[in-house]
Amino acid sequence: MYSLLPRLWILLLLLREMSQWFHFHRGFSTPRGFNLYNMLQCVLGLFSAVTLLVTVKGTNAECPLQINPPKLVVRFNSSASANCNTSVTHDGMGWEATVGGVPLSKANLITWRVSQLTDWKIEPPFCYINYGKQCEVPLPVTIYKTPDSVSISTVNQIMTEGNQYELQCDIHNVAPAQNLTINWYKGETLVNQTNFTDNTKSPVNKIIRLLIHPDRADDGAQYRCETELNLGVEGPQPPPKNTSKPLSIDVHYKPQHSSSAENISQSDTVYLNCTVKANPAAVYTWHSEHLKEKISSPVIQSSPLSPGKYTCTATNDLGASSKVFIVSSAGRTTFWAIVIAGVVLAVLLIVSYVIFKIKSPPNTII
């Protein structure tokens, strides 16, 4: 920008002078002593003035000071220091600061040092130098504090499958909030992240909520929230993290059988299993014309049952699911299998005999 500015000024001044020169030489008398040489001197003199102005501004923008480190990230109540040095001859340099200021010194290296940083609203200290004029370079300072506690809870204690609910993460006494990231985990899987634009420098409390849509597979799933202070390359590496204790969510859902019917062959011992997952736990009832007593167990295991239908119903506060067990007679199945096998064998024998008779000589006796 500074290199372009004098060129624009020179162009404008040159155009103005040329316009005046042509104006004088088109029928108007020129002032005494005016000639092209004077005009060029005037233009060059202005050029020098503009160049000098830009050079001074550029020098002020490039203060010959180096601060190490150029930025400072400090944990609350910890010590801090930074060096300021120069390689030019000067009339004195120092640190201007609300705490730890350093008076004017002839040295080429001076140190700003504080034993404990406790002022959240500290103004950035700056190093200054006098060398014909004065310039300064600021030192950005960030004070941070990890949370006193991080905890997770459910906003609604009872969750039902298919509905929307909220989890809440409470963070206490953390700074600076604008550098804070909240990571939400389900098991070991990252499911959400939250960042802040709050530019408050002092510690704050934060309450963050996460919307979830749980189903029966989420019953017992563990969620946790984690804070992460991302303070840049000047800050601690890796970034400080604080994690809540895991929260197991309780999801209520109704019973649901994988199939509505099952065929079972009658044998010496019949095993009918109606067990199904449900929360709250299901209550079971059995219905059949062959049952003489009330059964509340999800499983029937007994001596051979009479062939027929046995219906089991699993019920909880959210609904019910039924399953029909069809018990067939193993004895009848065996009898018909023997009959069919005998018929097939007889047919095979007859066919074999006929084929043999056709191929045998006429006088063959069988």
mmCIF file of C-alpha atoms in Angstrom:
data_model
loop_
_atom_site.group_PDB
_atom_site.id
_atom_site.type_symbol
_atom_site.label_atom_id
_atom_site.label_comp_id
_atom_site.label_asym_id
_atom_site.label_seq_id
_atom_site.Cartn_x
_atom_site.Cartn_y
_atom_site.Cartn_z
ATOM 1 C CA MET A 1 0.000 0.000 0.000
ATOM 2 C CA TYR A 2 2.791 2.391 0.925
ATOM 3 C CA SER A 3 4.655 1.686 -2.349
ATOM 4 C CA LEU A 4 1.522 2.488 -4.420
ATOM 5 C CA LEU A 5 0.611 5.721 -2.624
ATOM 6 C CA PRO A 6 3.571 7.890 -3.785
ATOM 7 C CA ARG A 7 3.065 6.803 -7.382
ATOM 8 C CA LEU A 8 -0.552 7.958 -7.310
ATOM 9 C CA TRP A 9 0.454 11.287 -5.789
ATOM 10 C CA ILE A 10 3.209 11.784 -8.368
ATOM 11 C CA LEU A 11 0.817 11.013 -11.224
ATOM 12 C CA LEU A 12 -1.793 13.462 -9.962
ATOM 13 C CA LEU A 13 0.754 16.225 -9.344
ATOM 14 C CA LEU A 14 2.382 15.708 -12.732
ATOM 15 C CA LEU A 15 -0.974 15.907 -14.509
ATOM 16 C CA ARG A 16 -1.844 19.090 -12.640
ATOM 17 C CA GLU A 17 1.476 20.762 -13.510
ATOM 18 C CA MET A 18 1.289 19.745 -17.162
ATOM 19 C CA SER A 19 -2.255 21.088 -17.381
ATOM 20 C CA GLN A 20 -1.106 24.413 -15.977
ATOM 21 C CA TRP A 21 1.908 24.482 -18.345
ATOM 22 C CA PHE A 22 -0.236 23.958 -21.430
ATOM 23 C CA HIS A 23 -2.689 26.523 -20.122
ATOM 24 C CA PHE A 24 0.095 29.133 -19.901
ATOM 25 C CA HIS A 25 1.342 28.354 -23.408
ATOM 26 C CA ARG A 26 -1.994 28.640 -25.203
ATOM 27 C CA GLY A 27 -2.367 32.393 -25.242
ATOM 28 C CA PHE A 28 -1.672 33.251 -21.620
ATOM 29 C CA SER A 29 1.515 34.818 -20.370
ATOM 30 C CA THR A 30 3.617 32.765 -17.963
ATOM 31 C CA PRO A 31 4.638 34.098 -14.609
ATOM 32 C CA ARG A 32 8.067 35.672 -14.442
ATOM 33 C CA GLY A 33 10.768 33.118 -13.891
ATOM 34 C CA PHE A 34 8.534 30.124 -14.658
ATOM 35 C CA ASN A 35 9.927 27.513 -17.016
ATOM 36 C CA LEU A 36 9.896 23.740 -17.488
ATOM 37 C CA TYR A 37 12.947 23.344 -15.224
ATOM 38 C CA ASN A 38 11.098 25.059 -12.375
ATOM 39 C CA MET A 39 8.084 22.862 -12.960
ATOM 40 C CA LEU A 40 10.183 19.692 -12.756
ATOM 41 C CA GLN A 41 11.848 20.924 -9.587
ATOM 42 C CA CYS A 42 8.430 21.493 -8.060
ATOM 43 C CA VAL A 43 7.249 18.001 -8.998
ATOM 44 C CA LEU A 44 10.432 16.367 -7.708
ATOM 45 C CA GLY A 45 10.205 18.327 -4.470
ATOM 46 C CA LEU A 46 6.682 17.077 -3.865
ATOM 47 C CA PHE A 47 7.838 13.558 -4.755
ATOM 48 C CA SER A 48 10.520 13.725 -2.087
ATOM 49 C CA ALA A 49 8.050 14.939 0.521
ATOM 50 C CA VAL A 50 5.599 12.094 -0.225
ATOM 51 C CA THR A 51 8.398 9.513 -0.237
ATOM 52 C CA LEU A 52 9.673 10.781 3.115
ATOM 53 C CA LEU A 53 6.180 10.584 4.613
ATOM 54 C CA VAL A 54 5.677 6.996 3.430
ATOM 55 C CA THR A 55 9.155 5.970 4.609
ATOM 56 C CA VAL A 56 8.477 7.275 8.125
ATOM 57 C CA LYS A 57 5.159 5.469 8.304
ATOM 58 C CA GLY A 58 6.709 2.230 7.077
ATOM 59 C CA THR A 59 9.475 2.446 9.658
ATOM 60 C CA ASN A 60 6.993 2.955 12.480
ATOM 61 C CA ALA A 61 5.060 -0.117 11.321
ATOM 62 C CA GLU A 62 8.229 -2.218 11.519
ATOM 63 C CA CYS A 63 9.407 -1.755 15.085
ATOM 64 C CA PRO A 64 12.912 -3.332 15.511
ATOM 65 C CA LEU A 65 11.883 -5.505 18.464
ATOM 66 C CA GLN A 66 11.524 -9.267 18.785
ATOM 67 C CA ILE A 67 9.437 -10.850 21.553
ATOM 68 C CA ASN A 68 9.931 -14.471 22.507
ATOM 69 C CA PRO A 69 7.480 -16.112 22.736
ATOM 70 C CA PRO A 70 5.311 -13.889 20.466
ATOM 71 C CA LYS A 71 2.168 -15.113 22.274
ATOM 72 C CA LEU A 72 1.740 -16.342 25.830
ATOM 73 C CA VAL A 73 -0.724 -18.967 27.139
ATOM 74 C CA VAL A 74 -0.575 -19.338 30.923
ATOM 75 C CA ARG A 75 -2.502 -21.463 33.409
ATOM 76 C CA PHE A 76 -4.274 -19.386 36.054
ATOM 77 C CA ASN A 77 -2.110 -18.660 39.127
ATOM 78 C CA SER A 78 1.069 -19.775 37.313
ATOM 79 C CA SER A 79 4.230 -17.835 36.496
ATOM 80 C CA ALA A 80 4.869 -16.173 33.127
ATOM 81 C CA SER A 81 7.784 -14.533 31.331
ATOM 82 C CA ALA A 82 8.805 -13.237 27.908
ATOM 83 C CA ASN A 83 12.006 -11.764 26.473
ATOM 84 C CA CYS A 84 12.223 -8.617 24.364
ATOM 85 C CA ASN A 85 15.405 -7.921 22.393
ATOM 86 C CA THR A 86 16.710 -5.640 19.650
ATOM 87 C CA SER A 87 19.762 -5.404 17.420
ATOM 88 C CA VAL A 88 19.675 -1.615 16.843
ATOM 89 C CA THR A 89 21.343 1.211 18.786
ATOM 90 C CA HIS A 90 18.744 2.872 20.988
ATOM 91 C CA ASP A 91 18.176 5.417 23.750
ATOM 92 C CA GLY A 92 16.386 2.913 26.012
ATOM 93 C CA MET A 93 13.780 0.142 25.995
ATOM 94 C CA GLY A 94 11.330 -1.206 28.573
ATOM 95 C CA TRP A 95 8.113 -3.117 29.299
ATOM 96 C CA GLU A 96 4.838 -1.305 29.941
ATOM 97 C CA ALA A 97 2.448 -3.598 31.868
ATOM 98 C CA THR A 98 -0.217 -3.549 34.595
ATOM 99 C CA VAL A 99 1.927 -6.122 36.434
ATOM 100 C CA GLY A 100 5.633 -6.840 36.055
ATOM 101 C CA GLY A 101 6.555 -3.638 34.193
ATOM 102 C CA VAL A 102 10.264 -3.097 33.392
ATOM 103 C CA PRO A 103 11.687 0.461 33.545
ATOM 104 C CA LEU A 104 13.723 2.047 30.738
ATOM 105 C CA SER A 105 17.011 0.198 30.169
ATOM 106 C CA LYS A 106 20.022 0.551 27.861
ATOM 107 C CA ALA A 107 20.270 -3.246 27.524
ATOM 108 C CA ASN A 108 19.411 -4.978 24.255
ATOM 109 C CA LEU A 109 17.447 -7.745 26.033
ATOM 110 C CA ILE A 110 14.928 -7.225 28.826
ATOM 111 C CA THR A 111 12.515 -9.728 30.416
ATOM 112 C CA TRP A 112 8.927 -9.282 31.515
ATOM 113 C CA ARG A 113 8.264 -11.663 34.417
ATOM 114 C CA VAL A 114 5.299 -12.353 36.732
ATOM 115 C CA SER A 115 5.374 -14.973 39.516
ATOM 116 C CA GLN A 116 1.588 -15.555 39.491
ATOM 117 C CA LEU A 117 -0.949 -14.466 36.883
ATOM 118 C CA THR A 118 -4.297 -13.966 38.637
ATOM 119 C CA ASP A 119 -5.802 -10.968 36.807
ATOM 120 C CA TRP A 120 -8.321 -12.278 34.276
ATOM 121 C CA LYS A 121 -8.674 -8.813 32.744
ATOM 122 C CA ILE A 122 -4.956 -8.187 32.292
ATOM 123 C CA GLU A 123 -4.102 -5.823 29.458
ATOM 124 C CA PRO A 124 -1.477 -7.139 27.023
ATOM 125 C CA PRO A 125 1.967 -5.917 28.149
ATOM 126 C CA PHE A 126 4.062 -4.272 25.439
ATOM 127 C CA CYS A 127 7.757 -3.779 24.883
ATOM 128 C CA TYR A 128 8.823 -0.312 23.647
ATOM 129 C CA ILE A 129 12.041 1.239 22.344
ATOM 130 C CA ASN A 130 13.366 4.770 21.796
ATOM 131 C CA TYR A 131 15.688 5.258 18.840
ATOM 132 C CA GLY A 132 15.021 8.735 17.502
ATOM 133 C CA LYS A 133 11.321 7.946 17.821
ATOM 134 C CA GLN A 134 9.380 5.471 19.943
ATOM 135 C CA CYS A 135 7.631 2.267 18.821
ATOM 136 C CA GLU A 136 6.161 -0.698 20.633
ATOM 137 C CA VAL A 137 5.182 -4.355 20.162
ATOM 138 C CA PRO A 138 2.370 -5.965 22.251
ATOM 139 C CA LEU A 139 2.468 -9.426 23.833
ATOM 140 C CA PRO A 140 -0.942 -11.195 23.647
ATOM 141 C CA VAL A 141 -1.612 -13.093 26.894
ATOM 142 C CA THR A 142 -4.254 -15.806 27.395
ATOM 143 C CA ILE A 143 -5.006 -17.100 30.896
ATOM 144 C CA TYR A 144 -6.809 -20.448 31.047
ATOM 145 C CA LYS A 145 -8.377 -22.696 33.649
ATOM 146 C CA THR A 146 -9.642 -26.265 33.260
ATOM 147 C CA PRO A 147 -13.122 -27.049 34.683
ATOM 148 C CA ASP A 148 -13.594 -27.831 38.370
ATOM 149 C CA SER A 149 -16.091 -30.526 37.344
ATOM 150 C CA VAL A 150 -17.827 -32.033 34.306
ATOM 151 C CA SER A 151 -20.996 -34.101 34.783
ATOM 152 C CA ILE A 152 -23.740 -35.613 32.622
ATOM 153 C CA SER A 153 -27.402 -36.283 33.440
ATOM 154 C CA THR A 154 -30.753 -36.964 31.793
ATOM 155 C CA VAL A 155 -33.283 -34.133 31.618
ATOM 156 C CA ASN A 156 -36.097 -36.738 31.603
ATOM 157 C CA GLN A 157 -35.544 -39.699 33.905
ATOM 158 C CA ILE A 158 -37.693 -42.190 31.941
ATOM 159 C CA MET A 159 -37.177 -42.615 28.198
ATOM 160 C CA THR A 160 -39.557 -44.460 25.890
ATOM 161 C CA GLU A 161 -38.556 -45.934 22.539
ATOM 162 C CA GLY A 162 -39.324 -43.669 19.569
ATOM 163 C CA ASN A 163 -39.463 -40.353 21.445
ATOM 164 C CA GLN A 164 -36.998 -37.456 21.695
ATOM 165 C CA TYR A 165 -35.066 -36.692 24.884
ATOM 166 C CA GLU A 166 -32.224 -34.527 26.143
ATOM 167 C CA LEU A 167 -28.948 -35.243 27.883
ATOM 168 C CA GLN A 168 -27.345 -32.418 29.872
ATOM 169 C CA CYS A 169 -23.651 -31.684 30.403
ATOM 170 C CA ASP A 170 -22.724 -29.329 33.259
ATOM 171 C CA ILE A 171 -19.304 -27.631 33.174
ATOM 172 C CA HIS A 172 -18.196 -25.588 36.191
ATOM 173 C CA ASN A 173 -15.604 -22.806 36.358
ATOM 174 C CA VAL A 174 -13.748 -22.926 33.031
ATOM 175 C CA ALA A 175 -11.920 -20.230 31.029
ATOM 176 C CA PRO A 176 -11.725 -18.975 28.370
ATOM 177 C CA ALA A 177 -15.086 -20.225 27.074
ATOM 178 C CA GLN A 178 -14.402 -19.318 23.436
ATOM 179 C CA ASN A 179 -11.588 -21.899 23.356
ATOM 180 C CA LEU A 180 -13.808 -24.661 24.790
ATOM 181 C CA THR A 181 -15.125 -27.632 22.794
ATOM 182 C CA ILE A 182 -17.665 -30.142 24.170
ATOM 183 C CA ASN A 183 -17.377 -33.675 22.754
ATOM 184 C CA TRP A 184 -20.325 -36.064 23.187
ATOM 185 C CA TYR A 185 -19.625 -39.800 23.122
ATOM 186 C CA LYS A 186 -21.884 -42.833 22.895
ATOM 187 C CA GLY A 187 -19.625 -45.640 24.012
ATOM 188 C CA GLU A 188 -16.386 -44.828 22.188
ATOM 189 C CA THR A 189 -18.118 -43.149 19.237
ATOM 190 C CA LEU A 190 -18.088 -39.340 18.898
ATOM 191 C CA VAL A 191 -21.700 -38.319 18.156
ATOM 192 C CA ASN A 192 -21.645 -34.508 18.502
ATOM 193 C CA GLN A 193 -19.460 -31.442 19.143
ATOM 194 C CA THR A 194 -20.342 -28.022 20.589
ATOM 195 C CA ASN A 195 -18.256 -24.819 20.409
ATOM 196 C CA PHE A 196 -18.755 -21.361 21.917
ATOM 197 C CA THR A 197 -18.435 -17.733 20.809
ATOM 198 C CA ASP A 198 -18.482 -16.350 24.357
ATOM 199 C CA ASN A 199 -15.474 -13.998 24.639
ATOM 200 C CA THR A 200 -15.622 -13.726 28.434
ATOM 201 C CA LYS A 201 -12.080 -14.034 29.789
ATOM 202 C CA SER A 202 -12.929 -14.982 33.392
ATOM 203 C CA PRO A 203 -14.255 -18.451 34.406
ATOM 204 C CA VAL A 204 -17.875 -19.299 33.576
ATOM 205 C CA ASN A 205 -20.322 -22.188 34.041
ATOM 206 C CA LYS A 206 -21.826 -23.805 30.960
ATOM 207 C CA ILE A 207 -24.858 -26.072 30.497
ATOM 208 C CA ILE A 208 -25.026 -27.931 27.179
ATOM 209 C CA ARG A 209 -27.788 -30.261 25.991
ATOM 210 C CA LEU A 210 -27.822 -33.061 23.428
ATOM 211 C CA LEU A 211 -30.981 -34.318 21.676
ATOM 212 C CA ILE A 212 -31.240 -38.103 21.255
ATOM 213 C CA HIS A 213 -33.863 -40.468 19.780
ATOM 214 C CA PRO A 214 -33.313 -43.755 21.641
ATOM 215 C CA ASP A 215 -34.658 -47.141 20.563
ATOM 216 C CA ARG A 216 -34.622 -50.543 22.287
ATOM 217 C CA ALA A 217 -31.038 -51.168 21.153
ATOM 218 C CA ASP A 218 -29.961 -48.087 23.177
ATOM 219 C CA ASP A 219 -31.221 -49.452 26.491
ATOM 220 C CA GLY A 220 -28.153 -49.509 28.732
ATOM 221 C CA ALA A 221 -26.015 -47.498 26.274
ATOM 222 C CA GLN A 222 -23.394 -45.299 27.963
ATOM 223 C CA TYR A 223 -23.042 -41.610 27.146
ATOM 224 C CA ARG A 224 -20.404 -39.157 28.382
ATOM 225 C CA CYS A 225 -19.398 -35.557 27.697
ATOM 226 C CA GLU A 226 -15.821 -34.324 27.466
ATOM 227 C CA THR A 227 -14.388 -30.791 27.583
ATOM 228 C CA GLU A 228 -11.363 -29.837 25.491
ATOM 229 C CA LEU A 229 -9.498 -26.512 25.765
ATOM 230 C CA ASN A 230 -7.940 -25.756 22.380
ATOM 231 C CA LEU A 231 -5.431 -22.958 23.082
ATOM 232 C CA GLY A 232 -3.374 -23.103 19.905
ATOM 233 C CA VAL A 233 0.230 -24.122 19.349
ATOM 234 C CA GLU A 234 1.352 -21.844 22.193
ATOM 235 C CA GLY A 235 -0.913 -23.687 24.661
ATOM 236 C CA PRO A 236 -0.428 -27.079 26.344
ATOM 237 C CA GLN A 237 -0.160 -30.075 24.019
ATOM 238 C CA PRO A 238 -2.213 -32.148 23.817
ATOM 239 C CA PRO A 239 -5.122 -29.833 24.744
ATOM 240 C CA PRO A 240 -6.372 -30.379 28.332
ATOM 241 C CA LYS A 241 -9.412 -32.681 28.532
ATOM 242 C CA ASN A 242 -11.894 -33.406 31.328
ATOM 243 C CA THR A 243 -14.465 -36.206 31.037
ATOM 244 C CA SER A 244 -17.677 -36.891 32.913
ATOM 245 C CA LYS A 245 -18.497 -40.263 34.428
ATOM 246 C CA PRO A 246 -20.432 -42.433 31.938
ATOM 247 C CA LEU A 247 -24.232 -42.343 32.094
ATOM 248 C CA SER A 248 -26.216 -45.509 31.280
ATOM 249 C CA ILE A 249 -29.598 -44.562 29.830
ATOM 250 C CA ASP A 250 -32.767 -46.485 30.672
ATOM 251 C CA VAL A 251 -35.020 -46.943 27.610
ATOM 252 C CA HIS A 252 -38.500 -48.415 28.019
ATOM 253 C CA TYR A 253 -39.945 -50.492 25.158
ATOM 254 C CA LYS A 254 -42.748 -53.019 24.674
ATOM 255 C CA PRO A 255 -42.332 -56.797 24.056
ATOM 256 C CA GLN A 256 -41.838 -57.841 20.446
ATOM 257 C CA HIS A 257 -41.406 -61.443 19.275
ATOM 258 C CA SER A 258 -39.233 -62.138 16.252
ATOM 259 C CA SER A 259 -41.988 -64.374 14.793
ATOM 260 C CA SER A 260 -45.703 -64.792 15.461
ATOM 261 C CA ALA A 261 -45.833 -68.619 15.121
ATOM 262 C CA GLU A 262 -43.618 -71.703 15.504
ATOM 263 C CA ASN A 263 -44.193 -75.338 14.555
ATOM 264 C CA ILE A 264 -43.001 -78.005 16.981
ATOM 265 C CA SER A 265 -43.044 -81.784 16.559
ATOM 266 C CA GLN A 266 -44.328 -83.752 19.543
ATOM 267 C CA SER A 267 -41.685 -85.854 21.286
ATOM 268 C CA ASP A 268 -40.982 -87.307 24.703
ATOM 269 C CA THR A 269 -40.148 -83.796 26.015
ATOM 270 C CA VAL A 270 -41.740 -80.614 24.641
ATOM 271 C CA TYR A 271 -39.940 -77.269 25.070
ATOM 272 C CA LEU A 272 -41.934 -74.108 24.343
ATOM 273 C CA ASN A 273 -39.909 -70.884 24.827
ATOM 274 C CA CYS A 274 -41.787 -67.563 24.770
ATOM 275 C CA THR A 275 -39.016 -65.430 26.308
ATOM 276 C CA VAL A 276 -38.821 -61.921 24.819
ATOM 277 C CA LYS A 277 -36.904 -58.728 25.638
ATOM 278 C CA ALA A 278 -38.879 -55.848 27.145
ATOM 279 C CA ASN A 279 -38.398 -52.933 29.530
ATOM 280 C CA PRO A 280 -40.065 -53.078 32.026
ATOM 281 C CA ALA A 281 -39.844 -56.877 32.091
ATOM 282 C CA ALA A 282 -42.779 -58.672 30.502
ATOM 283 C CA VAL A 283 -45.443 -60.720 32.294
ATOM 284 C CA TYR A 284 -46.372 -63.996 30.531
ATOM 285 C CA THR A 285 -49.711 -65.788 30.133
ATOM 286 C CA TRP A 286 -50.510 -69.056 28.283
ATOM 287 C CA HIS A 287 -53.785 -70.077 26.647
ATOM 288 C CA SER A 288 -54.717 -73.520 25.257
ATOM 289 C CA GLU A 289 -57.612 -75.964 25.569
ATOM 290 C CA HIS A 290 -55.031 -78.550 26.570
ATOM 291 C CA LEU A 291 -53.659 -76.627 29.581
ATOM 292 C CA LYS A 292 -55.399 -77.458 32.842
ATOM 293 C CA GLU A 293 -53.628 -74.882 35.016
ATOM 294 C CA LYS A 294 -52.430 -71.261 34.796
ATOM 295 C CA ILE A 295 -48.812 -70.852 33.698
ATOM 296 C CA SER A 296 -46.876 -67.562 34.176
ATOM 297 C CA SER A 297 -43.434 -68.816 33.170
ATOM 298 C CA PRO A 298 -42.111 -67.853 29.699
ATOM 299 C CA VAL A 299 -41.086 -71.486 29.129
ATOM 300 C CA ILE A 300 -43.102 -74.730 29.125
ATOM 301 C CA GLN A 301 -40.999 -77.836 29.417
ATOM 302 C CA SER A 302 -42.860 -81.036 30.231
ATOM 303 C CA SER A 303 -43.788 -84.521 29.114
ATOM 304 C CA PRO A 304 -45.511 -84.853 25.742
ATOM 305 C CA LEU A 305 -48.263 -82.258 25.273
ATOM 306 C CA SER A 306 -51.408 -82.959 23.367
ATOM 307 C CA PRO A 307 -51.201 -81.882 19.727
ATOM 308 C CA GLY A 308 -52.738 -78.454 19.169
ATOM 309 C CA LYS A 309 -52.180 -74.707 19.561
ATOM 310 C CA TYR A 310 -50.563 -73.042 22.564
ATOM 311 C CA THR A 311 -50.663 -69.208 22.635
ATOM 312 C CA CYS A 312 -48.251 -67.178 24.756
ATOM 313 C CA THR A 313 -48.730 -63.441 25.414
ATOM 314 C CA ALA A 314 -45.949 -61.204 26.805
ATOM 315 C CA THR A 315 -47.187 -57.931 28.299
ATOM 316 C CA ASN A 316 -45.768 -54.791 29.977
ATOM 317 C CA ASP A 317 -46.964 -51.207 30.501
ATOM 318 C CA LEU A 318 -46.203 -50.248 26.889
ATOM 319 C CA GLY A 319 -47.929 -53.085 25.048
ATOM 320 C CA ALA A 320 -48.187 -56.815 24.344
ATOM 321 C CA SER A 321 -46.928 -59.402 21.871
ATOM 322 C CA SER A 322 -48.340 -62.895 21.236
ATOM 323 C CA LYS A 323 -46.847 -66.045 19.733
ATOM 324 C CA VAL A 324 -48.572 -69.301 18.747
ATOM 325 C CA PHE A 325 -46.836 -72.673 19.136
ATOM 326 C CA ILE A 326 -48.338 -75.414 16.944
ATOM 327 C CA VAL A 327 -47.571 -78.864 18.362
ATOM 328 C CA SER A 328 -48.051 -81.745 15.909
ATOM 329 C CA SER A 329 -48.186 -85.485 16.722
ATOM 330 C CA ALA A 330 -44.847 -87.196 16.227
ATOM 331 C CA GLY A 331 -46.597 -90.687 16.328
ATOM 332 C CA ARG A 332 -48.887 -90.015 13.362
ATOM 333 C CA THR A 333 -46.031 -88.655 11.369
ATOM 334 C CA THR A 334 -44.049 -91.897 11.948
ATOM 335 C CA PHE A 335 -47.011 -94.166 10.965
ATOM 336 C CA TRP A 336 -47.659 -92.432 7.670
ATOM 337 C CA ALA A 337 -43.954 -92.340 6.925
ATOM 338 C CA ILE A 338 -43.820 -96.169 7.351
ATOM 339 C CA VAL A 339 -46.915 -96.677 5.153
ATOM 340 C CA ILE A 340 -45.547 -94.476 2.380
ATOM 341 C CA ALA A 341 -42.172 -96.176 2.537
ATOM 342 C CA GLY A 342 -43.844 -99.636 2.256
ATOM 343 C CA VAL A 343 -45.900 -98.584 -0.777
ATOM 344 C CA VAL A 344 -42.810 -97.196 -2.525
ATOM 345 C CA LEU A 345 -40.900 -100.425 -1.833
ATOM 346 C CA ALA A 346 -43.730 -102.578 -3.185
ATOM 347 C CA VAL A 347 -43.945 -100.536 -6.392
ATOM 348 C CA LEU A 348 -40.213 -100.847 -6.930
ATOM 349 C CA LEU A 349 -40.362 -104.649 -6.520
ATOM 350 C CA ILE A 350 -43.232 -104.991 -9.008
ATOM 351 C CA VAL A 351 -41.526 -102.798 -11.609
ATOM 352 C CA SER A 352 -38.297 -104.740 -11.213
ATOM 353 C CA TYR A 353 -40.159 -108.061 -11.719
ATOM 354 C CA VAL A 354 -41.904 -106.854 -14.868
ATOM 355 C CA ILE A 355 -38.641 -105.645 -16.410
ATOM 356 C CA PHE A 356 -36.936 -108.926 -15.598
ATOM 357 C CA LYS A 357 -39.767 -110.972 -17.190
ATOM 358 C CA ILE A 358 -39.584 -108.921 -20.382
ATOM 359 C CA LYS A 359 -35.846 -109.468 -20.755
ATOM 360 C CA SER A 360 -35.872 -113.160 -19.735
ATOM 361 C CA PRO A 361 -36.143 -116.110 -22.326
ATOM 362 C CA PRO A 362 -39.667 -117.484 -22.904
ATOM 363 C CA ASN A 363 -39.083 -120.762 -21.068
ATOM 364 C CA THR A 364 -37.617 -119.099 -17.983
ATOM 365 C CA ILE A 365 -39.554 -120.017 -14.886
ATOM 366 C CA ILE A 366 -39.727 -117.499 -12.011
#
